């Protein structure tokens, strides 16, 4: 892409909002105005003036004069400014330190800012002090910053083109910057190209004028085929997040430099087919169905994050066949469900709901009858997975005796006792709480026969899945006094929206707490999910790890160091690994590590190799029969 060789090309980089994420004088204001009563007002004014200047609406000298006056800064505040700016170096610059160091002879920083703080900050990434073209402050005797060097061309409009021309660089000059003054270098003919840098701020007027837009330094390097930290710039990887996923997830993907699109609602099949074409990472919740038909149109899709527990809405088999790894948040809301269960158990065993209802009708019924402590009571858990185990720990802390039954042999935590059969558990428990998964064999797991086996006056909770309980049998058991307290959060038929009526035979029965499937719905759980799922997706994208995937063979991979990582996903047929290794042998590839895992459908082979190898290796690996997807990381 470079019109000249790298040796003949010079890179001119802006400082404020390009090399760093921030405008340095804004940061200086935050330091110098500490404790001043007009601080917020002055900071706002500084920001407005900066933006107007950057957008070309204000003469530069004028804007600088106004800002310095408002700043009232001192020489002694510069070390704090430098330290703050060090922590604000743009992510993609930090990632590409190697490029900056290796090409230091060809890199210039040009800024209308000040050498006093720019030099130490850019030097930390290898930029040479004499390649920093910037202004200098003027101080009074007491060290106050009172003016700037007015003889420096960078103190006035048109300064940047002038100083670049003054360098008389023997080669093409490419400018990278976010502001109008950076574009002016190109406009004046002093540069061959201008890249509008939008990682930190996007100024439409500047982007409009640019030859190219660079959402990150990686993108610039990729565009020019220069060595970079990312094999493929993340700004080219599109993330589509549907159904209002938590803002923390959006932030995590944006921080990584991905191109993120968010939509509030779910999409139907046709809408999703339209939206998914360029998407590499899809984030959904429970209302978007990812069908085989959708996947046929998702040629770039690498991974799906279900920002919820269930993955029934996703055709997992079709995902696996297409090499799309799916992740969910299996225990982000576990604690929320447990806390609700504990709360309900206590409310029910004390008969609080009818008492509260009577009070609202003006009735005062002070009595201890049929009101018990939970301490010493036998809690029976059907299903001892994430929620069951966590609930057992909290219930034991309250002094309950916990029993559980699970179809899988599970380790009993604490003093919990394992029951050999469901019947045994039902017979022994004072309180029964269901926490099995929703597999179809569990339909009506608890019906008339099971209620028959329970103790008279049992407390019964279902916060798992609606179809697990036969509702008419439960209603019967309540009416007959077998069950004296009931908590139900999930129902065989649930309203699709908040506007639909909730219809159920469980309405208007005594000592029954009904909740609208909110067992896991807390702010904390949403934030947990918002953090957990992106972390899994990013591990997969950045490192290849599939630990926690619901459809891929699970591999936890070491961090990639001094190698290139070749990720090969293929149909699980015999002989693929041998074919891959034959290719490595043929090209004398030095293998640093190799990892393989298969499931019924696919095999996943990761090979870390020395950085130098022929391009044909990749082509041949991609060409192996039954290859589904191939990816290269470095
Ligand atoms: N109410 C809510 O808002 C809410 C929130 C989160 C989870 N849930 C539901 O809670 C349930 C439990 O969630 P989890 O994260 O603990 O799931 P999990 O998969 O970790 O645990 C389920 C356990 O049930 C066991 N099991 C399955 N069928 C069984 C049977 N017939 N008898 C005995 N044990 C059986 C499994 O072996 C497993 O150990 C799920 O159904 C989930 O959908 C509800």
XYZ file of C-alpha atoms and ligand atoms in Angstrom:
678
model
C 0.000 0.000 0.000
C 2.848 2.396 0.722
C 3.663 4.358 -2.397
C 7.322 4.328 -1.355
C 9.206 1.761 0.717
C 9.003 2.204 4.500
C 12.531 3.694 4.382
C 11.247 6.501 2.178
C 8.071 7.189 4.139
C 7.713 9.531 7.110
C 4.952 9.374 9.660
C 3.762 12.619 11.186
C 1.624 12.095 14.248
C -0.483 14.558 16.175
C -0.294 14.495 19.985
C -3.535 15.631 21.667
C -6.419 13.143 21.205
C -4.254 11.089 18.834
C -1.077 9.962 20.598
C -2.961 10.450 23.858
C -6.650 9.935 24.479
C -7.061 13.434 25.873
C -6.312 17.097 25.254
C -3.328 17.913 27.464
C -4.432 21.435 28.350
C -7.790 20.069 29.568
C -5.871 17.752 31.875
C -3.590 20.584 32.982
C -6.721 22.558 33.865
C -7.973 19.724 36.049
C -4.673 19.936 37.944
C -4.115 23.694 38.030
C -7.659 24.647 38.965
C -7.991 22.289 41.922
C -9.678 24.050 44.809
C -10.796 27.076 42.776
C -14.481 27.937 43.144
C -14.897 28.583 39.398
C -13.117 25.313 38.455
C -16.008 23.529 36.679
C -16.959 26.607 34.780
C -13.355 27.281 33.696
C -12.868 23.625 32.649
C -16.018 23.724 30.546
C -14.891 26.899 28.888
C -11.475 25.379 28.131
C -13.109 22.318 26.558
C -15.396 24.418 24.408
C -12.528 26.591 23.230
C -10.404 23.498 22.442
C -13.177 21.912 20.407
C -13.902 25.096 18.506
C -10.224 25.483 17.737
C -9.872 21.843 16.613
C -12.890 22.162 14.390
C -11.345 25.221 12.748
C -13.902 27.667 14.096
C -11.450 29.781 16.102
C -8.002 31.112 15.229
C -5.428 29.004 16.957
C -3.508 31.857 18.594
C -6.763 33.223 19.948
C -7.813 29.871 21.363
C -4.423 29.327 23.009
C -4.408 32.758 24.627
C -7.885 32.238 26.031
C -7.082 28.805 27.393
C -3.788 29.749 29.055
C -5.506 32.633 30.772
C -8.207 30.338 32.134
C -5.657 27.708 33.193
C -3.576 29.825 35.574
C -1.042 26.972 35.613
C 2.411 26.752 37.176
C 5.660 25.061 36.202
C 5.456 22.856 39.328
C 2.246 21.302 38.017
C 3.913 19.889 34.914
C 5.234 16.651 36.521
C 1.671 15.759 37.577
C 0.464 16.530 34.060
C 3.129 14.284 32.531
C 2.215 11.464 34.866
C -1.471 11.813 34.014
C -0.747 11.850 30.271
C 1.438 8.738 30.556
C -1.649 6.916 31.761
C -3.686 8.267 28.860
C -1.609 7.158 25.895
C -3.982 5.823 23.239
C -4.456 2.066 23.444
C -3.411 1.356 19.887
C -0.199 3.378 20.342
C 0.635 1.423 23.448
C -0.029 -1.821 21.585
C 2.274 -0.831 18.748
C 5.291 0.301 20.747
C 7.472 -1.995 18.653
C 6.535 -0.200 15.439
C 7.178 3.210 16.996
C 10.564 2.205 18.408
C 11.713 0.459 15.240
C 10.734 3.374 13.024
C 11.785 6.211 15.332
C 13.956 7.759 12.627
C 10.875 8.165 10.438
C 8.376 9.367 13.007
C 7.674 12.994 13.928
C 5.233 14.345 16.452
C 3.748 17.636 15.407
C 1.605 19.531 17.843
C 0.400 22.962 18.755
C 0.927 21.811 22.336
C 4.085 22.099 24.401
C 7.409 20.287 24.398
C 7.602 20.391 28.195
C 5.053 17.596 28.488
C 5.022 16.055 25.004
C 8.691 15.024 24.927
C 8.648 12.838 28.069
C 5.335 11.212 27.126
C 6.246 10.259 23.551
C 9.806 9.282 24.563
C 8.246 6.497 26.646
C 7.305 4.838 23.346
C 10.653 5.445 21.668
C 10.023 8.777 19.899
C 13.119 10.962 19.693
C 13.085 14.345 21.463
C 14.420 16.158 18.382
C 11.520 14.698 16.367
C 8.975 16.530 18.510
C 7.794 19.707 16.848
C 5.864 21.767 19.369
C 5.715 25.074 21.174
C 7.211 26.051 24.555
C 5.699 27.851 27.523
C 6.773 31.271 28.777
C 6.905 31.637 32.577
C 7.029 34.649 34.879
C 9.620 34.868 37.627
C 7.453 32.954 40.055
C 7.129 30.062 37.576
C 3.554 30.795 36.468
C 2.755 29.903 32.880
C 1.866 33.255 31.403
C 2.409 32.969 27.695
C 3.815 30.858 24.864
C 6.626 31.333 22.391
C 4.957 33.576 19.877
C 7.856 33.272 17.463
C 7.197 29.526 17.118
C 5.183 28.917 13.924
C 3.117 26.375 15.889
C 1.604 29.180 17.924
C -0.398 30.376 14.956
C -2.700 29.071 12.250
C -0.917 27.316 9.418
C 1.968 26.390 11.710
C 1.885 22.647 11.158
C 2.325 22.722 7.352
C 5.091 25.256 7.755
C 7.172 23.185 10.192
C 6.704 19.974 8.206
C 7.769 21.685 5.023
C 10.745 23.064 6.948
C 11.945 19.515 7.635
C 12.400 18.941 3.897
C 11.782 15.223 4.339
C 13.056 13.113 1.479
C 10.066 10.811 0.925
C 6.304 10.536 1.271
C 4.773 12.081 4.362
C 1.700 10.466 5.929
C -0.109 12.470 8.590
C -2.185 10.854 11.331
C -4.330 13.143 13.444
C -7.784 13.955 14.688
C -7.896 17.690 14.033
C -8.375 20.118 11.201
C -4.835 21.477 11.584
C -3.532 17.985 10.815
C -5.545 17.906 7.614
C -4.070 21.293 6.728
C -0.630 19.687 6.342
C -2.040 17.531 3.559
C -4.070 20.382 2.100
C -0.949 22.512 1.826
C 0.804 19.782 -0.135
C 3.340 19.102 2.639
C 2.018 15.523 3.003
C 0.935 12.843 0.567
C -1.871 11.472 2.744
C -3.953 12.411 5.726
C -5.441 9.717 7.970
C -8.236 10.947 10.253
C -7.578 9.198 13.561
C -10.884 8.417 15.267
C -9.937 6.134 18.154
C -10.549 8.864 20.726
C -12.671 11.453 19.014
C -14.461 11.613 15.695
C -14.761 15.041 14.102
C -17.041 14.774 11.063
C -15.528 17.828 9.391
C -12.066 16.284 9.633
C -13.133 12.777 8.574
C -14.800 14.291 5.531
C -11.512 15.809 4.411
C -9.355 12.753 5.113
C -7.890 10.435 2.482
C -8.563 7.552 4.870
C -10.042 7.044 8.310
C -7.944 5.204 10.874
C -10.041 4.067 13.853
C -6.787 2.903 15.455
C -3.055 2.861 14.785
C -3.437 -0.839 13.934
C -5.806 0.114 11.147
C -3.268 2.610 9.804
C -0.510 -0.013 9.939
C -2.745 -2.664 8.367
C -3.705 -0.284 5.592
C -0.055 0.334 4.854
C 0.958 -3.287 5.326
C 3.354 -2.363 8.123
C 4.288 -4.570 11.070
C 1.724 -4.268 13.846
C 0.551 -5.810 17.091
C -2.633 -7.283 15.655
C -2.781 -9.729 12.748
C -6.085 -8.114 11.808
C -7.108 -4.698 13.163
C -9.888 -4.934 15.674
C -11.542 -1.872 14.236
C -12.368 -4.101 11.265
C -14.060 -6.655 13.473
C -17.734 -5.859 13.782
C -19.592 -6.589 17.007
C -23.388 -6.539 16.963
C -25.046 -6.321 20.378
C -28.822 -6.764 20.545
C -31.511 -6.607 23.226
C -30.051 -3.828 25.338
C -27.134 -5.773 26.752
C -25.532 -4.107 29.769
C -23.524 -0.931 28.923
C -20.433 -2.419 30.545
C -20.331 -4.980 27.709
C -20.470 -2.241 25.088
C -17.664 -0.445 26.878
C -15.494 -3.577 27.066
C -15.751 -4.207 23.325
C -15.153 -0.550 22.497
C -12.101 -0.441 24.728
C -10.668 -3.333 22.746
C -11.035 -1.250 19.612
C -13.819 -3.247 17.946
C -16.391 -1.666 15.696
C -19.482 -2.000 17.893
C -23.091 -1.636 16.776
C -25.864 -1.752 19.360
C -29.592 -2.255 18.906
C -32.138 -1.963 21.658
C -34.537 -4.744 20.757
C -34.392 -8.298 19.466
C -34.362 -8.954 15.709
C -36.584 -11.442 13.911
C -35.053 -13.993 11.557
C -35.118 -11.852 8.404
C -33.861 -8.758 10.200
C -31.035 -10.739 11.737
C -30.079 -12.231 8.365
C -29.779 -8.692 7.039
C -27.847 -7.404 10.052
C -25.418 -10.284 10.514
C -23.613 -10.276 7.156
C -20.415 -8.474 8.262
C -20.647 -9.395 11.906
C -17.872 -11.382 13.611
C -19.165 -11.243 17.179
C -22.871 -11.391 18.013
C -24.295 -10.644 21.459
C -27.913 -11.523 22.244
C -30.204 -12.228 25.150
C -33.087 -14.648 25.268
C -35.388 -13.126 22.632
C -33.249 -13.367 19.506
C -33.314 -16.734 17.765
C -30.152 -17.677 15.950
C -31.407 -20.303 13.518
C -29.572 -22.434 10.959
C -30.983 -20.116 8.287
C -29.493 -17.068 9.991
C -26.139 -18.830 10.247
C -26.141 -19.543 6.502
C -25.813 -15.786 6.023
C -23.258 -15.236 8.761
C -20.068 -15.849 6.845
C -17.838 -13.789 9.104
C -19.353 -14.912 12.383
C -16.768 -16.314 14.803
C -18.587 -16.350 18.088
C -21.914 -15.688 19.811
C -22.369 -14.471 23.368
C -25.679 -15.269 25.058
C -26.003 -12.563 27.716
C -28.192 -14.865 29.774
C -28.169 -18.395 31.151
C -30.111 -20.375 28.555
C -28.956 -21.081 25.012
C -32.158 -22.724 23.682
C -32.629 -19.739 21.376
C -29.449 -20.656 19.481
C -29.140 -23.588 17.069
C -25.999 -24.941 18.710
C -25.527 -27.837 16.298
C -25.574 -25.493 13.319
C -23.158 -23.155 15.120
C -20.729 -25.992 15.757
C -20.917 -27.186 12.152
C -19.984 -23.691 11.034
C -17.202 -23.289 13.583
C -19.003 -20.619 15.609
C -18.166 -20.826 19.317
C -21.040 -19.999 21.677
C -20.639 -18.715 25.229
C -23.197 -17.882 27.924
C -23.254 -16.694 31.522
C -24.087 -19.861 33.426
C -23.661 -18.523 36.958
C -23.683 -14.749 36.787
C -27.107 -14.602 38.455
C -26.770 -17.635 40.701
C -26.450 -15.558 43.845
C -29.534 -13.506 42.958
C -31.684 -16.633 42.679
C -30.270 -17.991 45.927
C -31.046 -14.785 47.828
C -34.626 -14.755 46.553
C -35.078 -18.407 47.507
C -33.774 -17.760 51.031
C -35.971 -14.677 51.385
C -39.050 -16.570 50.242
C -38.371 -19.553 52.473
C -38.284 -17.263 55.512
C -41.368 -15.290 54.415
C -43.329 -18.476 53.743
C -42.398 -20.372 56.889
C -43.468 -17.318 58.954
C -46.679 -16.870 56.943
C -45.786 -13.263 56.232
C -47.735 -12.904 52.988
C -51.216 -13.538 54.441
C -50.304 -11.452 57.518
C -49.203 -8.560 55.358
C -52.302 -8.853 53.170
C -54.538 -8.752 56.292
C -52.728 -5.681 57.606
C -53.432 -3.889 54.353
C -57.094 -4.614 54.990
C -56.792 -3.102 58.497
C -56.671 -6.464 60.330
C -54.304 -6.924 63.287
C -53.653 -10.627 63.883
C -50.750 -10.925 66.300
C -50.033 -14.610 66.867
C -47.163 -17.123 66.673
C -49.350 -19.893 65.295
C -47.902 -21.682 62.233
C -44.898 -19.381 62.286
C -41.471 -21.037 62.467
C -37.751 -20.333 62.321
C -35.756 -21.852 59.465
C -32.995 -22.926 61.841
C -32.907 -26.701 62.168
C -35.439 -27.260 59.356
C -34.691 -29.780 56.623
C -34.221 -28.142 53.232
C -34.410 -30.539 50.262
C -32.824 -29.395 47.011
C -33.807 -31.102 43.785
C -30.879 -30.434 41.453
C -27.459 -29.666 42.915
C -25.864 -27.514 40.209
C -24.728 -23.902 40.381
C -27.793 -22.666 42.231
C -28.429 -25.765 44.321
C -24.885 -25.825 45.706
C -24.775 -22.080 46.410
C -28.161 -22.258 48.114
C -26.966 -25.147 50.266
C -24.041 -23.074 51.530
C -26.181 -20.062 52.438
C -28.930 -22.231 53.980
C -26.407 -24.070 56.154
C -25.122 -20.715 57.362
C -28.689 -20.072 58.592
C -28.625 -23.350 60.493
C -30.713 -25.429 58.109
C -30.099 -29.128 57.528
C -29.628 -29.490 53.791
C -30.408 -32.577 51.687
C -30.086 -32.829 47.936
C -30.879 -35.133 45.078
C -29.186 -34.873 41.687
C -29.202 -37.317 38.795
C -25.451 -36.795 38.498
C -23.161 -37.854 41.321
C -22.195 -34.559 42.947
C -19.796 -33.671 45.750
C -21.783 -32.703 48.841
C -20.631 -29.325 50.184
C -20.336 -28.649 53.900
C -22.595 -30.941 55.929
C -25.083 -31.389 53.101
C -26.523 -34.881 52.768
C -26.989 -36.679 49.508
C -30.246 -38.588 48.892
C -30.153 -41.662 46.694
C -33.558 -41.055 45.166
C -35.941 -38.193 44.589
C -38.548 -40.033 46.647
C -36.197 -40.187 49.628
C -35.582 -36.444 49.404
C -39.280 -35.599 49.100
C -40.097 -37.671 52.161
C -37.446 -36.171 54.435
C -37.736 -32.429 53.661
C -39.656 -29.679 55.478
C -38.928 -27.324 52.620
C -38.417 -28.405 49.015
C -36.783 -26.193 46.412
C -36.369 -27.120 42.746
C -33.129 -26.275 40.931
C -32.895 -28.735 38.053
C -32.230 -27.652 34.504
C -35.026 -27.446 31.980
C -34.308 -30.561 29.878
C -37.506 -31.987 28.423
C -37.340 -35.183 30.505
C -37.937 -32.949 33.517
C -41.433 -31.991 32.350
C -43.818 -32.567 35.271
C -40.986 -33.987 37.352
C -43.071 -32.978 40.363
C -46.681 -34.135 39.954
C -49.475 -35.710 41.995
C -47.415 -38.753 43.016
C -44.498 -36.612 44.191
C -46.699 -34.224 46.188
C -48.192 -37.343 47.744
C -44.759 -38.349 49.026
C -44.082 -35.007 50.715
C -44.583 -34.250 54.411
C -47.859 -32.674 55.465
C -47.413 -28.877 55.689
C -44.359 -28.692 53.441
C -43.020 -25.444 51.949
C -42.457 -25.736 48.198
C -40.457 -23.505 45.834
C -39.898 -23.525 42.119
C -37.476 -20.901 40.843
C -36.062 -23.133 38.088
C -38.232 -23.787 35.011
C -42.010 -23.661 34.709
C -42.686 -27.004 33.055
C -40.932 -28.984 35.798
C -44.030 -28.789 38.022
C -47.488 -30.087 37.159
C -49.479 -26.977 38.097
C -52.908 -28.632 38.673
C -51.209 -31.100 41.048
C -49.558 -28.204 42.928
C -52.851 -26.308 43.154
C -54.472 -29.449 44.544
C -51.719 -29.932 47.107
C -52.092 -26.307 48.261
C -55.870 -26.587 48.528
C -55.572 -29.798 50.535
C -53.111 -28.195 52.946
C -50.305 -30.548 51.991
C -48.275 -27.586 50.822
C -48.726 -24.665 53.241
C -46.356 -22.179 51.656
C -45.439 -21.826 47.990
C -43.014 -19.664 46.048
C -43.159 -19.798 42.253
C -41.094 -17.645 39.899
C -41.378 -19.641 36.666
C -44.447 -20.899 34.840
C -45.267 -23.276 31.974
C -46.821 -20.316 30.161
C -45.451 -16.871 30.837
C -46.650 -13.583 29.358
C -44.437 -12.489 26.472
C -44.532 -8.822 27.471
C -45.347 -6.731 30.533
C -48.624 -5.735 28.856
C -49.997 -9.280 28.739
C -52.132 -10.623 31.574
C -50.650 -13.367 33.756
C -53.102 -16.237 33.748
C -52.577 -19.117 36.166
C -54.511 -21.399 38.511
C -51.985 -20.355 41.169
C -53.514 -16.901 41.511
C -55.402 -16.078 44.708
C -54.276 -19.082 46.717
C -53.212 -18.719 50.366
C -49.559 -18.142 51.344
C -48.358 -18.245 47.753
C -45.643 -15.849 46.575
C -45.767 -15.368 42.819
C -42.972 -13.510 41.053
C -42.645 -12.761 37.306
C -39.526 -14.836 36.481
C -37.206 -12.393 38.218
C -35.178 -14.847 40.290
C -31.997 -13.842 38.509
C -33.005 -10.291 37.678
C -30.890 -7.931 39.730
C -28.650 -5.042 38.781
C -25.691 -7.031 40.086
C -26.539 -10.049 37.958
C -26.917 -7.893 34.857
C -23.548 -6.271 35.508
C -21.993 -9.708 36.160
C -23.336 -10.972 32.848
C -22.164 -7.792 31.124
C -18.630 -8.452 32.334
C -18.548 -12.239 32.140
C -19.701 -12.831 28.565
C -17.408 -10.255 26.881
C -14.478 -11.670 28.863
C -15.191 -15.113 27.374
C -15.641 -13.764 23.850
C -12.467 -11.685 24.079
C -10.466 -14.643 25.365
C -11.645 -16.607 22.363
C -10.975 -13.844 19.856
C -7.631 -12.744 21.307
C -6.239 -16.024 22.493
C -8.304 -18.858 21.048
C -9.408 -20.174 24.462
C -12.796 -21.881 24.479
C -13.068 -22.576 28.192
C -16.734 -22.304 29.147
C -18.064 -22.624 25.597
C -21.385 -24.459 25.391
C -20.707 -26.060 22.001
C -16.942 -26.118 21.392
C -14.335 -28.493 22.775
C -13.029 -26.625 25.815
C -9.412 -25.494 25.725
C -7.721 -23.080 28.097
C -4.678 -21.836 26.208
C -1.527 -20.172 27.513
C -0.904 -16.539 26.548
C 0.688 -16.150 23.156
C 4.377 -15.229 23.456
C 6.924 -14.873 20.664
C 4.914 -17.165 18.412
C 2.220 -17.108 15.822
C -0.866 -19.093 16.790
C -2.610 -21.113 14.083
C -6.164 -22.088 14.989
C -7.735 -24.835 12.948
C -11.353 -25.907 13.319
C -12.405 -28.970 11.365
C -15.054 -31.665 11.138
C -14.159 -34.451 13.528
C -12.928 -37.036 11.015
C -9.791 -39.139 11.464
C -6.394 -38.018 10.183
C -6.607 -34.205 10.258
C -3.907 -33.731 12.872
C -1.567 -35.982 10.886
C -2.220 -33.929 7.748
C -1.489 -30.704 9.611
C 1.721 -32.059 11.064
C 2.839 -33.297 7.648
C 2.533 -29.718 6.414
C 4.552 -28.442 9.372
C 7.222 -31.079 8.727
C 7.329 -30.339 4.993
C 8.070 -26.655 5.659
C 10.408 -27.344 8.619
C 8.202 -25.359 10.969
C 9.444 -24.939 14.505
C 6.461 -25.816 16.723
C 6.395 -24.168 20.174
C 3.212 -25.838 21.383
C 0.240 -27.802 20.105
C -3.176 -28.338 21.675
C -6.032 -30.513 20.468
C -9.508 -31.214 21.673
C -12.498 -32.725 19.941
C -16.168 -33.223 20.561
C -18.648 -35.318 18.584
C -18.879 -32.781 15.784
C -15.599 -30.916 15.505
C -11.895 -30.915 16.276
C -10.015 -27.813 17.423
C -6.250 -27.782 16.945
C -4.074 -24.902 18.056
C -0.448 -24.789 17.013
C 1.996 -22.134 18.217
C 4.862 -21.779 15.760
C 7.992 -19.663 15.367
C 7.218 -16.351 13.669
C 9.073 -17.061 10.436
C 7.329 -19.411 8.020
C 6.308 -19.508 4.386
C 2.894 -18.085 3.403
C 2.136 -21.425 1.740
C 1.832 -23.053 5.178
C -1.324 -21.080 5.906
C -2.720 -21.770 2.441
C -2.104 -25.507 2.786
C -3.623 -25.668 6.276
C -6.731 -23.903 5.006
C -6.857 -26.348 2.114
C -7.051 -29.535 4.225
C -10.316 -31.377 3.512
C -13.010 -30.899 6.165
C -11.535 -27.590 7.380
C -14.350 -25.439 8.772
C -12.476 -22.334 9.860
C -8.882 -21.216 10.110
C -7.546 -18.261 12.034
C -4.120 -16.763 12.681
C -3.221 -14.835 15.813
C -0.117 -12.891 16.682
N -35.785 -17.917 38.104
C -34.796 -17.413 37.415
O -34.789 -16.243 37.054
C -33.631 -18.290 37.094
C -32.357 -17.739 36.999
C -31.277 -18.570 36.749
C -31.485 -19.918 36.565
N -32.728 -20.434 36.609
C -32.968 -21.867 36.414
O -32.515 -22.554 37.583
C -32.194 -23.887 37.243
C -30.873 -24.280 37.856
O -29.828 -23.453 37.358
P -28.297 -23.847 37.586
O -27.482 -22.731 37.095
O -28.108 -24.337 38.974
O -28.203 -25.084 36.584
P -27.118 -26.231 36.584
O -27.142 -26.810 35.224
O -25.841 -25.767 37.174
O -27.728 -27.314 37.598
C -28.817 -28.125 37.315
C -28.632 -29.417 38.076
O -29.818 -30.155 38.001
C -29.474 -31.522 37.853
N -30.636 -32.233 37.327
C -31.164 -32.211 36.082
N -32.277 -32.958 36.022
C -32.464 -33.455 37.267
C -33.456 -34.288 37.834
N -34.455 -34.758 37.114
N -33.338 -34.587 39.133
C -32.309 -34.139 39.889
N -31.344 -33.349 39.386
C -31.433 -33.009 38.102
C -28.286 -31.495 36.946
O -27.535 -32.692 37.020
C -27.533 -30.304 37.523
O -26.644 -30.680 38.537
C -32.220 -23.955 35.735
O -33.409 -24.554 35.320
C -32.188 -22.505 35.309
O -32.815 -22.324 34.069
C -33.801 -19.644 36.906
